[in-house]
Short mmCIF file of C-alpha atoms in Angstrom, two decimals:
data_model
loop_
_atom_site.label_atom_id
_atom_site.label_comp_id
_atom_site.label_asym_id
_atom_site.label_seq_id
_atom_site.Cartn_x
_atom_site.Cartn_y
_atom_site.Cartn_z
CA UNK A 1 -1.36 -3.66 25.72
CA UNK A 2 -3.14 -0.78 23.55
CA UNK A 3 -2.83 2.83 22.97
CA UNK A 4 -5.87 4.80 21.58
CA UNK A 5 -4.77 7.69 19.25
CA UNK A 6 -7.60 10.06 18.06
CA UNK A 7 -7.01 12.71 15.60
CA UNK A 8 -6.32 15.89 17.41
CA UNK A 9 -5.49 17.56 14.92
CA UNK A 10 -6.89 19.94 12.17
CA UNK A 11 -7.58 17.94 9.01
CA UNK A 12 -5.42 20.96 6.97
CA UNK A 13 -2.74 20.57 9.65
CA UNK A 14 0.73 20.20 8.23
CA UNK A 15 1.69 16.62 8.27
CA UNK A 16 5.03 17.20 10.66
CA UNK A 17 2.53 18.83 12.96
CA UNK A 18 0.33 15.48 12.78
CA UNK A 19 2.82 13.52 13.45
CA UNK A 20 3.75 15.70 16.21
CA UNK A 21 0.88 15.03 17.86
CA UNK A 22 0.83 11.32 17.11
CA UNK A 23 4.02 11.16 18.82
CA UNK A 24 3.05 13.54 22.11
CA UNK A 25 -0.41 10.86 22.28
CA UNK A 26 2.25 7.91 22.37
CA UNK A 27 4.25 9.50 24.45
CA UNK A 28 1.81 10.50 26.85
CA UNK A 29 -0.18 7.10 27.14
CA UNK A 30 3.63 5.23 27.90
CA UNK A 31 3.78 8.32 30.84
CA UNK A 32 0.23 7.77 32.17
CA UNK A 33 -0.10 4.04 31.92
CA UNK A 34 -2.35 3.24 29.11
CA UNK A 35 0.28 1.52 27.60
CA UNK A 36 1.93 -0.34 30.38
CA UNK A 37 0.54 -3.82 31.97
CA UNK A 38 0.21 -3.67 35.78
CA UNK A 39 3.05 -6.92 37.15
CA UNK A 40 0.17 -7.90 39.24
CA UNK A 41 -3.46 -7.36 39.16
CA UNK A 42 -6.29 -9.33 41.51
CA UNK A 43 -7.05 -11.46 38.50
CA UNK A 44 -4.11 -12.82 37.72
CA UNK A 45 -4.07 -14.65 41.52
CA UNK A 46 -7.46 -16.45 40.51
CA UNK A 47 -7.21 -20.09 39.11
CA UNK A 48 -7.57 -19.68 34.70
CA UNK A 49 -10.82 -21.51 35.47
CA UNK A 50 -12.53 -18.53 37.30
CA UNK A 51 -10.13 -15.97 35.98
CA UNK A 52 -10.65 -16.84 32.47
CA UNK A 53 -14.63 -16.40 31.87
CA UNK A 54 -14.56 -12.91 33.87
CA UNK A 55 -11.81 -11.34 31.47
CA UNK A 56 -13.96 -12.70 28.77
CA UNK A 57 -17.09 -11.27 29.85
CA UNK A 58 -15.42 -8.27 30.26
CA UNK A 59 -13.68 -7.74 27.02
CA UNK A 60 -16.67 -8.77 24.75
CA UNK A 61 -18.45 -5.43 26.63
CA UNK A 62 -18.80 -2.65 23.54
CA UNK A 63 -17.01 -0.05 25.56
CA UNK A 64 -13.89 -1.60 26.21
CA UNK A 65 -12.47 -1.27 22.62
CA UNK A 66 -13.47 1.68 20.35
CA UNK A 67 -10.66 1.13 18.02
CA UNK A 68 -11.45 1.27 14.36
CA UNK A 69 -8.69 -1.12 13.77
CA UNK A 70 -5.37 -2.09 14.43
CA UNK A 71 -1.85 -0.79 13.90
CA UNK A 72 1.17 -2.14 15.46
CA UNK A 73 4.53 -0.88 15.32
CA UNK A 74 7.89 -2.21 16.33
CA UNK A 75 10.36 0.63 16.41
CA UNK A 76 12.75 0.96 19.14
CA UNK A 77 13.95 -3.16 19.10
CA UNK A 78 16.17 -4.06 21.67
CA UNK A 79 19.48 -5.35 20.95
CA UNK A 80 18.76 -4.36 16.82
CA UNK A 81 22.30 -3.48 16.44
CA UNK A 82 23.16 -7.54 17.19
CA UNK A 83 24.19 -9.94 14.97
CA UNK A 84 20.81 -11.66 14.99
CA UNK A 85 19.47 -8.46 12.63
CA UNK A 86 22.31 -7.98 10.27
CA UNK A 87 21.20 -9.87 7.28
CA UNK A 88 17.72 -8.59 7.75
CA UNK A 89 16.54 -7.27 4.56
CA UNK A 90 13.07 -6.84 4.10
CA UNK A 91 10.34 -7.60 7.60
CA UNK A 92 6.98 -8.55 6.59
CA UNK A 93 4.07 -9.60 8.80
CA UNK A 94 0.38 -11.50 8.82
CA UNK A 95 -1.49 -9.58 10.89
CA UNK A 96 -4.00 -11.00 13.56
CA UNK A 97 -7.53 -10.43 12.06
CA UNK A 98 -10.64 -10.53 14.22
CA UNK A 99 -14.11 -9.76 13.21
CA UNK A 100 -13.96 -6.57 14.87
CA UNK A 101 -11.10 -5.54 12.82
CA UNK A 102 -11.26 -6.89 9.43
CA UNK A 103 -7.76 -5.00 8.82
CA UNK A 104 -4.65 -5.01 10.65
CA UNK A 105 -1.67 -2.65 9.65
CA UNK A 106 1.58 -3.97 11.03
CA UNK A 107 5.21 -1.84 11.15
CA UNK A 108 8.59 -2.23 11.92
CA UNK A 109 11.57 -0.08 12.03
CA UNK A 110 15.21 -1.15 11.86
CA UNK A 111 17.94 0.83 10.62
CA UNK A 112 16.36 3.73 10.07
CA UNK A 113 13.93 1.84 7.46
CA UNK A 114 10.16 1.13 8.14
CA UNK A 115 8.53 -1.70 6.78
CA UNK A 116 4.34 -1.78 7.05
CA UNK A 117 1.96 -4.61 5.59
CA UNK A 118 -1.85 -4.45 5.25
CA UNK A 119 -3.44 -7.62 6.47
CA UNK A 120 -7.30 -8.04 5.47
CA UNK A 121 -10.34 -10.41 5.81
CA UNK A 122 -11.29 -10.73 2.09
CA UNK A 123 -14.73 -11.93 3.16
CA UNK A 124 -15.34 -8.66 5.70
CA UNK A 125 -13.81 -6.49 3.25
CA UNK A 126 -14.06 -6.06 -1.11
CA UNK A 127 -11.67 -5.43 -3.59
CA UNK A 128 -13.40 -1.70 -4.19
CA UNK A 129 -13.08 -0.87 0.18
CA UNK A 130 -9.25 -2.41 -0.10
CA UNK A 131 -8.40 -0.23 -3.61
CA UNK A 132 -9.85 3.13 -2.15
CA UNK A 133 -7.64 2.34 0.83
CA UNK A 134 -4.60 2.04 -0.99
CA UNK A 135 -5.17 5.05 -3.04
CA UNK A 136 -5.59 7.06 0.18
CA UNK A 137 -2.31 5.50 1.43
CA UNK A 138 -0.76 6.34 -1.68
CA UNK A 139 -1.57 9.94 -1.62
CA UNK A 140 -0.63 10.33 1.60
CA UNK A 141 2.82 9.08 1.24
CA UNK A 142 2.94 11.54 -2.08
CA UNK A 143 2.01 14.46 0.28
CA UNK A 144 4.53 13.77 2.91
CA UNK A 145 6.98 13.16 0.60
CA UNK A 146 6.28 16.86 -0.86
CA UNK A 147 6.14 18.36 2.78
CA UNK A 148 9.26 17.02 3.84
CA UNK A 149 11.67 18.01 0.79
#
């Protein structure tokens, strides 16, 4: 399922204060729904052969998605104390590209550490586009780093 975050924020707004409101957007969209799946919905008791087309129709409408692109982040895992994670050392990810999002931006957290990898369609996306974006990731990181010490 997706959550749609918009920047409700002021652009000079402190980044704890961002984050903030990240977090109460999350938050809110788990509370409301937006980020749940209904267990049973009148198209899941139609055959995949008539079922299938109409959810395809539907998402392929421009108004369904107005994401920019995609983030996904794995943070609360369950069971991530377990044996299966203890010799986990670094998580990476390929992220699912589409050409509606030539960029995907995949997370995980475990122990307190967050990994995040930048997948890209090189043919949707130049060297210049993928350079400016990592600068603007860099400085970010640099400016948190100051507002958190």
């Amino acid at each position: 399922s997706r959550i749609r975050i918009y920047a409700r924020y002021a652009a000079a707004a402190p980044l704890l204060d961002k984050c903030r409101q990240v977090r109460r957007q999350v938050d809110w969209c788990k509370e409301h729904g937006e980020w749940a799946v209904p267990l049973s919905h009148p198209l899941t008791r139609l055959p995949a052969w008539a079922g299938t087309p109409l959810l395809r129709t539907y998402l392929k409408r421009p108004w369904v998605d107005v994401a920019t692109g995609v983030f996904s982040h794995a943070e609360r895992w369950e069971g991530q104390h377990d044996a299966l994670f203890q010799d986990v050392e670094k998580i990476e990810f390929i992220g699912q590209l589409h050409q509606r999002y030539p960029l995907v931006l995949n997370a995980a957290t475990l122990r307190r550490q967050t990994w995040l990898t930048f997948t890209w369609d090189p043919g949707l996306l130049n060297d210049s586009d993928i350079q400016k974006l990592v600068a603007i990731y860099q400085e970010q990181i640099a400016l948190a780093q100051r507002e958190l010490q």
